[in-house]
mmCIF file of C-alpha atoms in Angstrom:
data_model
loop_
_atom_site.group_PDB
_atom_site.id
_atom_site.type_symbol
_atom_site.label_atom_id
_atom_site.label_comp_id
_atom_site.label_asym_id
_atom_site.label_seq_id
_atom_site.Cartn_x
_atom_site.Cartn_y
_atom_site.Cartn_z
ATOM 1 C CA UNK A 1 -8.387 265.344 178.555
ATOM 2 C CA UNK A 2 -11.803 263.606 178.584
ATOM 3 C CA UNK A 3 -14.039 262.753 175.934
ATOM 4 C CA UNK A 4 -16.682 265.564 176.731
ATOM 5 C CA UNK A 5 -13.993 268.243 176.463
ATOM 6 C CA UNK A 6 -12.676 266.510 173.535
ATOM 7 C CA UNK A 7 -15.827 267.089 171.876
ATOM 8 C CA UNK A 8 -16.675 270.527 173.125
ATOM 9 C CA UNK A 9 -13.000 271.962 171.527
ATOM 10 C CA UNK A 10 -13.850 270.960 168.229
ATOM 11 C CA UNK A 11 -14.838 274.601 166.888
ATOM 12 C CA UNK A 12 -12.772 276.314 169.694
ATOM 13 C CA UNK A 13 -9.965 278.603 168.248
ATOM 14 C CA UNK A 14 -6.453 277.178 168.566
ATOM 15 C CA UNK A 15 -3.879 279.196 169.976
ATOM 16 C CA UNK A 16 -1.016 276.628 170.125
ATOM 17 C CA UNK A 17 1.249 278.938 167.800
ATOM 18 C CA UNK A 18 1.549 281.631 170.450
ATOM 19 C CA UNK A 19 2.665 279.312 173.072
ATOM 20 C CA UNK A 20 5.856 278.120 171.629
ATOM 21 C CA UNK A 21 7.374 281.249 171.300
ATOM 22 C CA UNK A 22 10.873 282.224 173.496
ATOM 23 C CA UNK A 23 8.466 285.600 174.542
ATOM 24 C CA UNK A 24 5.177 286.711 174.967
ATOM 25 C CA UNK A 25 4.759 289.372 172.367
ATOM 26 C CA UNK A 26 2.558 286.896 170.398
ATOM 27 C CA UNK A 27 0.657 285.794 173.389
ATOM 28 C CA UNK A 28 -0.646 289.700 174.219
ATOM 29 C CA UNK A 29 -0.976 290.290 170.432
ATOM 30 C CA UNK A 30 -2.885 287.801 169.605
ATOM 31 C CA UNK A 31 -4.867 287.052 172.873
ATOM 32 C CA UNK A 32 -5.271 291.454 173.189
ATOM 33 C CA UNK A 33 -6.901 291.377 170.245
ATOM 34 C CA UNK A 34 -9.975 289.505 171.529
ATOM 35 C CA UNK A 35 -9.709 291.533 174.574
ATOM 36 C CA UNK A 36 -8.762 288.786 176.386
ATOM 37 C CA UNK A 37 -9.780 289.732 180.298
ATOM 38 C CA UNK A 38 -9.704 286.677 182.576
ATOM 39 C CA UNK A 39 -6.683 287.966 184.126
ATOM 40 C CA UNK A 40 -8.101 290.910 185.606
ATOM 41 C CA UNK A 41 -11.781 290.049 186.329
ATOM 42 C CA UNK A 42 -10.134 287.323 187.756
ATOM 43 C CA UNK A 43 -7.574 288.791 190.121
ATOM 44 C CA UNK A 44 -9.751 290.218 192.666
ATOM 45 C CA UNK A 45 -11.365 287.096 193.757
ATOM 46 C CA UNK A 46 -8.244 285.396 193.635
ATOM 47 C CA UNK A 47 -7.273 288.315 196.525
ATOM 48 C CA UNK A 48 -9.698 287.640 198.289
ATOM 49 C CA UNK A 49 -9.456 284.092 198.248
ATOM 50 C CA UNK A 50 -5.599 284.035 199.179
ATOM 51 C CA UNK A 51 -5.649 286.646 201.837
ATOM 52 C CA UNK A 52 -8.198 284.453 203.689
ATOM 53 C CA UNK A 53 -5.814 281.424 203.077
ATOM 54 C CA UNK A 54 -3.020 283.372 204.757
ATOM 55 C CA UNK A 55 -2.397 281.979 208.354
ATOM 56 C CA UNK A 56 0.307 283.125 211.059
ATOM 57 C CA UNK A 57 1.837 285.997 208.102
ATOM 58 C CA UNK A 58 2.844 283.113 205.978
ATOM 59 C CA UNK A 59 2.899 283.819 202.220
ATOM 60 C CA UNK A 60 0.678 280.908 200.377
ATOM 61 C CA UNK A 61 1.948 279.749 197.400
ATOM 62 C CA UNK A 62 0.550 279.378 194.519
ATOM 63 C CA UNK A 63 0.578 276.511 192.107
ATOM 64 C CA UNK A 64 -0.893 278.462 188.595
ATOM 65 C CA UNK A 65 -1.865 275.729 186.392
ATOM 66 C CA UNK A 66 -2.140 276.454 182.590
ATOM 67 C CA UNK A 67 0.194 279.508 183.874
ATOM 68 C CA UNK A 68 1.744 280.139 180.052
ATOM 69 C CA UNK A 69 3.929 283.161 180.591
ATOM 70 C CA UNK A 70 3.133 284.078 183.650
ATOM 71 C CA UNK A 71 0.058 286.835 183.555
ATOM 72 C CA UNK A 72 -1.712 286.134 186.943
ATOM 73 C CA UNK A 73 1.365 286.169 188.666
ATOM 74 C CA UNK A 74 2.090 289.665 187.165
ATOM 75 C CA UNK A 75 -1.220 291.183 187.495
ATOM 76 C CA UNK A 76 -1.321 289.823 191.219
ATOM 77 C CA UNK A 77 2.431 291.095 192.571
ATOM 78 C CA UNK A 78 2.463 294.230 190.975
ATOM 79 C CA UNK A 79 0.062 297.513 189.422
ATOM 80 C CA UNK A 80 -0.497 295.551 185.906
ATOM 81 C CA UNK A 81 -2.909 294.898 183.995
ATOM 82 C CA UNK A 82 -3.100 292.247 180.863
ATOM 83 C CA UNK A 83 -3.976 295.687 178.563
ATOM 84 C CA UNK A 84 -0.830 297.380 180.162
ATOM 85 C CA UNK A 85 1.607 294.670 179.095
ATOM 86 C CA UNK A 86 -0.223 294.033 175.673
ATOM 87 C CA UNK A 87 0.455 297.539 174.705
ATOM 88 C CA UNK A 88 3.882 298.012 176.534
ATOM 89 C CA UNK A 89 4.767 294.899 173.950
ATOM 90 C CA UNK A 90 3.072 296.471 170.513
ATOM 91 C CA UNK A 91 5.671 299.748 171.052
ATOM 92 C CA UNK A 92 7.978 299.566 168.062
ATOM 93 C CA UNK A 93 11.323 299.112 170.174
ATOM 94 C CA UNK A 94 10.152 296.284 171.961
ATOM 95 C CA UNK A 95 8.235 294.691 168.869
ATOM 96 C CA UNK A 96 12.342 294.988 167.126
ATOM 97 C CA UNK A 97 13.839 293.715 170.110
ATOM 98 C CA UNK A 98 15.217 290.275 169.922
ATOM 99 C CA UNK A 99 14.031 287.451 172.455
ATOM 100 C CA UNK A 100 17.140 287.646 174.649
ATOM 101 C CA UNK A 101 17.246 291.413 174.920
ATOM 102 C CA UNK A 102 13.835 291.495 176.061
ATOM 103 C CA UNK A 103 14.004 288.494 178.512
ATOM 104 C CA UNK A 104 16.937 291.031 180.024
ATOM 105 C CA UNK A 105 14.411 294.194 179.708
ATOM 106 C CA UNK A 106 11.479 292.587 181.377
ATOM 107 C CA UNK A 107 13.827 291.170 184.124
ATOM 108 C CA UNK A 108 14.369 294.834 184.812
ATOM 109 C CA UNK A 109 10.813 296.045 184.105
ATOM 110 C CA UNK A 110 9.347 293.376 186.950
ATOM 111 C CA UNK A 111 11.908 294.298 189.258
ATOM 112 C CA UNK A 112 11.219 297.810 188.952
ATOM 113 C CA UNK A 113 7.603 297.609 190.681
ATOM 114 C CA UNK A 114 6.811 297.267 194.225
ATOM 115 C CA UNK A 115 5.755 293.775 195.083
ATOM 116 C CA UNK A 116 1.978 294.300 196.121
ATOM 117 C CA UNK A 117 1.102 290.537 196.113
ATOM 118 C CA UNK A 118 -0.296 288.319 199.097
ATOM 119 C CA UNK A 119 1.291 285.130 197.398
ATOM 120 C CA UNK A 120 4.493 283.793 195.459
ATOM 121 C CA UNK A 121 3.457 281.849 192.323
ATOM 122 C CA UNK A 122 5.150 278.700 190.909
ATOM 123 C CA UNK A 123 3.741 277.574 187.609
ATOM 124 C CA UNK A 124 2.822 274.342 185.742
ATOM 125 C CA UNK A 125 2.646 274.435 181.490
ATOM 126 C CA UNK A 126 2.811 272.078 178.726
ATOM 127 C CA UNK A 127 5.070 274.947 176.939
ATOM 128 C CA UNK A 128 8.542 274.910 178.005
ATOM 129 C CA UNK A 129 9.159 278.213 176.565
ATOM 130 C CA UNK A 130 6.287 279.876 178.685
ATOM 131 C CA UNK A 131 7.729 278.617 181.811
ATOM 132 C CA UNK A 132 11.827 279.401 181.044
ATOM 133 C CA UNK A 133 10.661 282.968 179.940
ATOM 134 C CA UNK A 134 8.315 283.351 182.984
ATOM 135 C CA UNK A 135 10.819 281.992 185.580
ATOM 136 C CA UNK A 136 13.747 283.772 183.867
ATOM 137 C CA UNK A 137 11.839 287.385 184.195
ATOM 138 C CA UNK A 138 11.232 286.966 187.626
ATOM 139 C CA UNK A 139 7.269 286.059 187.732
ATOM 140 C CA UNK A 140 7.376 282.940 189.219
ATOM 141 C CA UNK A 141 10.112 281.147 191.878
ATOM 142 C CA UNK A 142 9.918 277.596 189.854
ATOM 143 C CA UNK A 143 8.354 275.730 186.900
ATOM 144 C CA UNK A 144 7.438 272.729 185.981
ATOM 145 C CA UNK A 145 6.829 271.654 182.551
ATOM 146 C CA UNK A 146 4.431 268.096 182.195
ATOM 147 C CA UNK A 147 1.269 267.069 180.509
ATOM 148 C CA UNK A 148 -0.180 265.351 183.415
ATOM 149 C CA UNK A 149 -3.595 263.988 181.429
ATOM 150 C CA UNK A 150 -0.630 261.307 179.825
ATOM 151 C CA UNK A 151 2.212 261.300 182.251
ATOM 152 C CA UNK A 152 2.877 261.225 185.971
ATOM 153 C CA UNK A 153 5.288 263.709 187.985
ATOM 154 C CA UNK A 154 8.904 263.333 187.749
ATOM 155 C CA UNK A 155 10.484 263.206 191.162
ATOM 156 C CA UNK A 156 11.744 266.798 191.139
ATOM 157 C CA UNK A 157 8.655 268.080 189.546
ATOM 158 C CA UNK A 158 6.490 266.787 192.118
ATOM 159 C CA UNK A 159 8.888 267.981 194.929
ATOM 160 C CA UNK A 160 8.077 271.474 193.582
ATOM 161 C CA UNK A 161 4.670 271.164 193.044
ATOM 162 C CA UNK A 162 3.628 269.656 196.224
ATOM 163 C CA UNK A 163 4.979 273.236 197.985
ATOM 164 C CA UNK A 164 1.911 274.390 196.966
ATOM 165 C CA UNK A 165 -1.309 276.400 199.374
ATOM 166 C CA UNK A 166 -3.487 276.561 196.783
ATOM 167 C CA UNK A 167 -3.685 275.517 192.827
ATOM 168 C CA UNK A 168 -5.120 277.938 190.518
ATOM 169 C CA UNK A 169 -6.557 277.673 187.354
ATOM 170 C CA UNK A 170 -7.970 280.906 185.085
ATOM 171 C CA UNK A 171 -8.480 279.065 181.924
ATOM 172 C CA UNK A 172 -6.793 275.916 181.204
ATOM 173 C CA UNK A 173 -9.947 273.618 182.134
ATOM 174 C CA UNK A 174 -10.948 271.897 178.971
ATOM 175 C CA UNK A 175 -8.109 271.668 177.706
ATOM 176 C CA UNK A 176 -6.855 269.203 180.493
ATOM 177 C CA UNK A 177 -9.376 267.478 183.188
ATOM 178 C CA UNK A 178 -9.361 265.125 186.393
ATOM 179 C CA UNK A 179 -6.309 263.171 185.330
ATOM 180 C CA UNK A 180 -4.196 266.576 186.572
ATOM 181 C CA UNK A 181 -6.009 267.116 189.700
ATOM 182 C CA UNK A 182 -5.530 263.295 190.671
ATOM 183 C CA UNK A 183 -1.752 263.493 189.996
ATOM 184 C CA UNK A 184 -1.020 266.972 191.457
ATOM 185 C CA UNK A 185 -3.119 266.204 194.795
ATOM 186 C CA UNK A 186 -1.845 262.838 195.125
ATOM 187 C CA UNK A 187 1.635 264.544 195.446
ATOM 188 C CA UNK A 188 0.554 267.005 198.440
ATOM 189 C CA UNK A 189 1.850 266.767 201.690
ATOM 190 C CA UNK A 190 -1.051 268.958 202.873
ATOM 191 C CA UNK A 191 -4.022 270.242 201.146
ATOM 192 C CA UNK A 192 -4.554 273.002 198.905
ATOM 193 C CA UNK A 193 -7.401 274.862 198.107
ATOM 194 C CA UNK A 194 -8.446 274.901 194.568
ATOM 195 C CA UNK A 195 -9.284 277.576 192.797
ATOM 196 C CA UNK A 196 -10.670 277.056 188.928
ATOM 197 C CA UNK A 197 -12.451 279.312 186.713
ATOM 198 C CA UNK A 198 -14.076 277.379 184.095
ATOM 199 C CA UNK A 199 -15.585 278.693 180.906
ATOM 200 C CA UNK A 200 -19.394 277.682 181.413
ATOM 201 C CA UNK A 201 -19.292 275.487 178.490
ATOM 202 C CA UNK A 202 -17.064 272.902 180.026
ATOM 203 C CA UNK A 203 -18.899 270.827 182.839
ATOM 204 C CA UNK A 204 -17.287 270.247 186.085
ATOM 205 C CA UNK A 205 -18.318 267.583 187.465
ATOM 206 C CA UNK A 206 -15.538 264.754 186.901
ATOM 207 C CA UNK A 207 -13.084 267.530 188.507
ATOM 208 C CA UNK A 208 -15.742 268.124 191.474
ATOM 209 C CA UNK A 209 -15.513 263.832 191.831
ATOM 210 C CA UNK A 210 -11.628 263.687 191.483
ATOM 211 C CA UNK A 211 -11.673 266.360 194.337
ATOM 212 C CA UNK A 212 -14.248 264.618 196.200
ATOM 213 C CA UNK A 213 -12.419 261.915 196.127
ATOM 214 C CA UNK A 214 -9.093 263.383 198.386
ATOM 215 C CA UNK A 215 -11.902 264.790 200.532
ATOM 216 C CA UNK A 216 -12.885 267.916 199.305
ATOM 217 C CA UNK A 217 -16.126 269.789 198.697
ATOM 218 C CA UNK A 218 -16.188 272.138 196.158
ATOM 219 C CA UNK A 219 -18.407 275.295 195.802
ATOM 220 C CA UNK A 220 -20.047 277.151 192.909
ATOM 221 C CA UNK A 221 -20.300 280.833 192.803
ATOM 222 C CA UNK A 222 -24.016 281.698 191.829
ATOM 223 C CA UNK A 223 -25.335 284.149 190.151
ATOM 224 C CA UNK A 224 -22.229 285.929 188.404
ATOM 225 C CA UNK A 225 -20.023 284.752 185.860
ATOM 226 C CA UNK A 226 -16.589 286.216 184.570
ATOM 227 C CA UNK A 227 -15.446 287.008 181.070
ATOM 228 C CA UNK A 228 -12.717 285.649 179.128
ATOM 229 C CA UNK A 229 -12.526 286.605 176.182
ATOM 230 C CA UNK A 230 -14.798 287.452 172.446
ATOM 231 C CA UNK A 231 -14.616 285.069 170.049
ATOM 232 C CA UNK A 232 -12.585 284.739 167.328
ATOM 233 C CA UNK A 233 -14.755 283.202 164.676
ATOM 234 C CA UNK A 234 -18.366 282.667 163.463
ATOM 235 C CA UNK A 235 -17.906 279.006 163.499
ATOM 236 C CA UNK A 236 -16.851 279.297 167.126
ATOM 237 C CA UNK A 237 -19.416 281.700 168.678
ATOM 238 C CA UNK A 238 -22.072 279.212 167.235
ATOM 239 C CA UNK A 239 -20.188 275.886 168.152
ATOM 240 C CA UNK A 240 -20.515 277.351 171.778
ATOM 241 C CA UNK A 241 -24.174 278.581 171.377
ATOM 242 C CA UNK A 242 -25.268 274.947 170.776
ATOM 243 C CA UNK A 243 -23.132 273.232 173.698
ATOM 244 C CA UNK A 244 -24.267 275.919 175.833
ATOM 245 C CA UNK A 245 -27.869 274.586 174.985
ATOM 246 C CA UNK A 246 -27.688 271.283 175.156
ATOM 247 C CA UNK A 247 -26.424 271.621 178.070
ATOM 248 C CA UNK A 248 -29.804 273.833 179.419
ATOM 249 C CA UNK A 249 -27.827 277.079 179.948
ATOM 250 C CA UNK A 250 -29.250 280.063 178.590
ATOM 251 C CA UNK A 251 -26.582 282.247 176.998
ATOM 252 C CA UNK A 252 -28.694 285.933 176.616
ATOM 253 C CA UNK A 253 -26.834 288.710 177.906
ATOM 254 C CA UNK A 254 -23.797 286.589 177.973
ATOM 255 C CA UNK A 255 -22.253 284.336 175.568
ATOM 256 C CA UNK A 256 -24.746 285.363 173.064
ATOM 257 C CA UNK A 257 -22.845 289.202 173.085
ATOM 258 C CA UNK A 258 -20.095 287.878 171.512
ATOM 259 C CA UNK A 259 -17.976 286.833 175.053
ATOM 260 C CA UNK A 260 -16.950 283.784 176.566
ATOM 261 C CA UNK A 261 -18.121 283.232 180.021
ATOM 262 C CA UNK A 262 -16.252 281.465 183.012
ATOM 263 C CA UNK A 263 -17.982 280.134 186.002
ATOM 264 C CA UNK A 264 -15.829 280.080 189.307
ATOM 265 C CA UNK A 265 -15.455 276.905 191.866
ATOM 266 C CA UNK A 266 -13.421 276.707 194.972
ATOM 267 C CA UNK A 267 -12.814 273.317 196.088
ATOM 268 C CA UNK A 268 -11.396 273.172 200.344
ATOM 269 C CA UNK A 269 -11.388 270.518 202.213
ATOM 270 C CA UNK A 270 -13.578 270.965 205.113
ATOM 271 C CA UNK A 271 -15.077 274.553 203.979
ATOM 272 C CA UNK A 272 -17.637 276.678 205.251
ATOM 273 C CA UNK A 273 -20.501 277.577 203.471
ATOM 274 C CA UNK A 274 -20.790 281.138 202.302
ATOM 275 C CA UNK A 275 -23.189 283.598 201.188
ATOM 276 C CA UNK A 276 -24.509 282.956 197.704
ATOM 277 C CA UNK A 277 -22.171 279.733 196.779
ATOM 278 C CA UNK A 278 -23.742 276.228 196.059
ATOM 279 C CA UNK A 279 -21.806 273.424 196.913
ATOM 280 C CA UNK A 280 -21.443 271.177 193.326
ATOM 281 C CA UNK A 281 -22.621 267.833 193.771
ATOM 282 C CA UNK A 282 -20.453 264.684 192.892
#
């Protein structure tokens, strides 16, 4: 992770507790409580995105970075939302159930819905637990579990990886940089497109050059931004108010309700431009 990001998730609430966890009762708990949302604002555009990736009725796959226990790839195959599962978890039989006999329930719970999605999802976590559970239940076809700001690929990780259409990210940007985008894309046999939604907070622009770099221009959505999440604390909601600043973005009517705010970038290699994007300069 860089410096600047460094910096930035000072005051940022830490979540590392619900991450190590053999389920993800904690993770929709915790995360529901701040009405956590990036999932499902998100999903749309990531629709959109993938069915225009889709060539010849080949399914893309997806390469969901940050993926913890799998929620994009459940809110994108099948009639889910991150609400749904948060409160399907807080019934009292499942909240008693022990970590195995739920891995076996949600097996059956996945299985049970029809498959709506345009794309298969493989993930990439720094919490082995996150991927085992989200592999084992059926929400993604493989995992791979590496911290690639401090180490490269192993051999079979990066013969999984480089399967990949298109790498996603919904909310993991800040906590890791460049350093993952230059060791995943160095492992491609052909090029992705990237898909990243940032919280506004953490500048782009060594990602944009890392992508530059293996020839790719990347584009900025204008004029609309995508929630995340409210704060948890005082200490953070400020902490963000003043890097938002310094930075020269104005924060009424969004960060300054209470919300976090994500900015969306797709990064292709030889794109076209399109109605109301920018492209981000390197």
């Amino acid at each position: 992770m860089n410096q600047d990001y460094g910096q930035i998730n000072t005051a940022k609430a830490n979540f590392d507790e619900i991450y190590v966890m053999d389920d993800p009762r904690s993770y929709y708990s915790v995360l529901g409580g701040l009405d956590y949302l990036i999932p499902d604002v998100a999903e749309p555009v990531i629709r959109q995105v993938l069915a225009a990736k889709t060539s010849g009725g080949k399914r893309p796959i997806v390469l969901d970075v940050g993926c913890s226990y799998g929620i994009n790839a459940a809110v994108h195959r099948f009639p889910l939302t991150f609400d749904k599962l948060r409160r399907r978890y807080a019934r009292r039989e499942m909240v008693e159930s022990s970590s195995d006999d739920l891995l076996r329930l949600d097996a059956n719970y996945f299985a049970a819905w029809p498959d709506r999605g345009v794309a298969g999802f493989i993930g990439l976590d720094v919490s082995e637990p996150a991927i085992r559970y989200a592999k084992s239940v059926g929400l993604i076809l493989d995992g791979v579990v590496a911290d690639l700001e401090e180490s490269e690929l192993s051999s079979d990780a990066a013969r999984i990886v480089s399967r990949a259409d298109v790498i996603l990210s919904t909310g993991c940007i800040g906590y890791l940089g460049e350093a993952t985008f230059r060791r995943l894309l160095a492992q491609m046999k052909r090029r992705p497109w990237v898909i990243s939604f940032v919280l506004r907070m953490f500048p782009f622009d060594r990602i944009a050059q890392a992508l530059s770099d293996f020839g790719y221009v990347t584009e900025h959505l204008d004029g609309v931004s995508f929630i995340q999440r409210r704060f948890r604390t005082r200490d953070e909601f400020d902490h963000t108010l003043q890097t938002l600043a310094a930075l020269g973005k104005d924060t009424q009517g969004l960060e300054g309700e209470g919300l976090y705010h994500a900015d969306f970038y797709i990064s292709r290699p030889a794109p076209k431009k399109r109605r109301n994007c920018r492209s981000v300069s390197s």
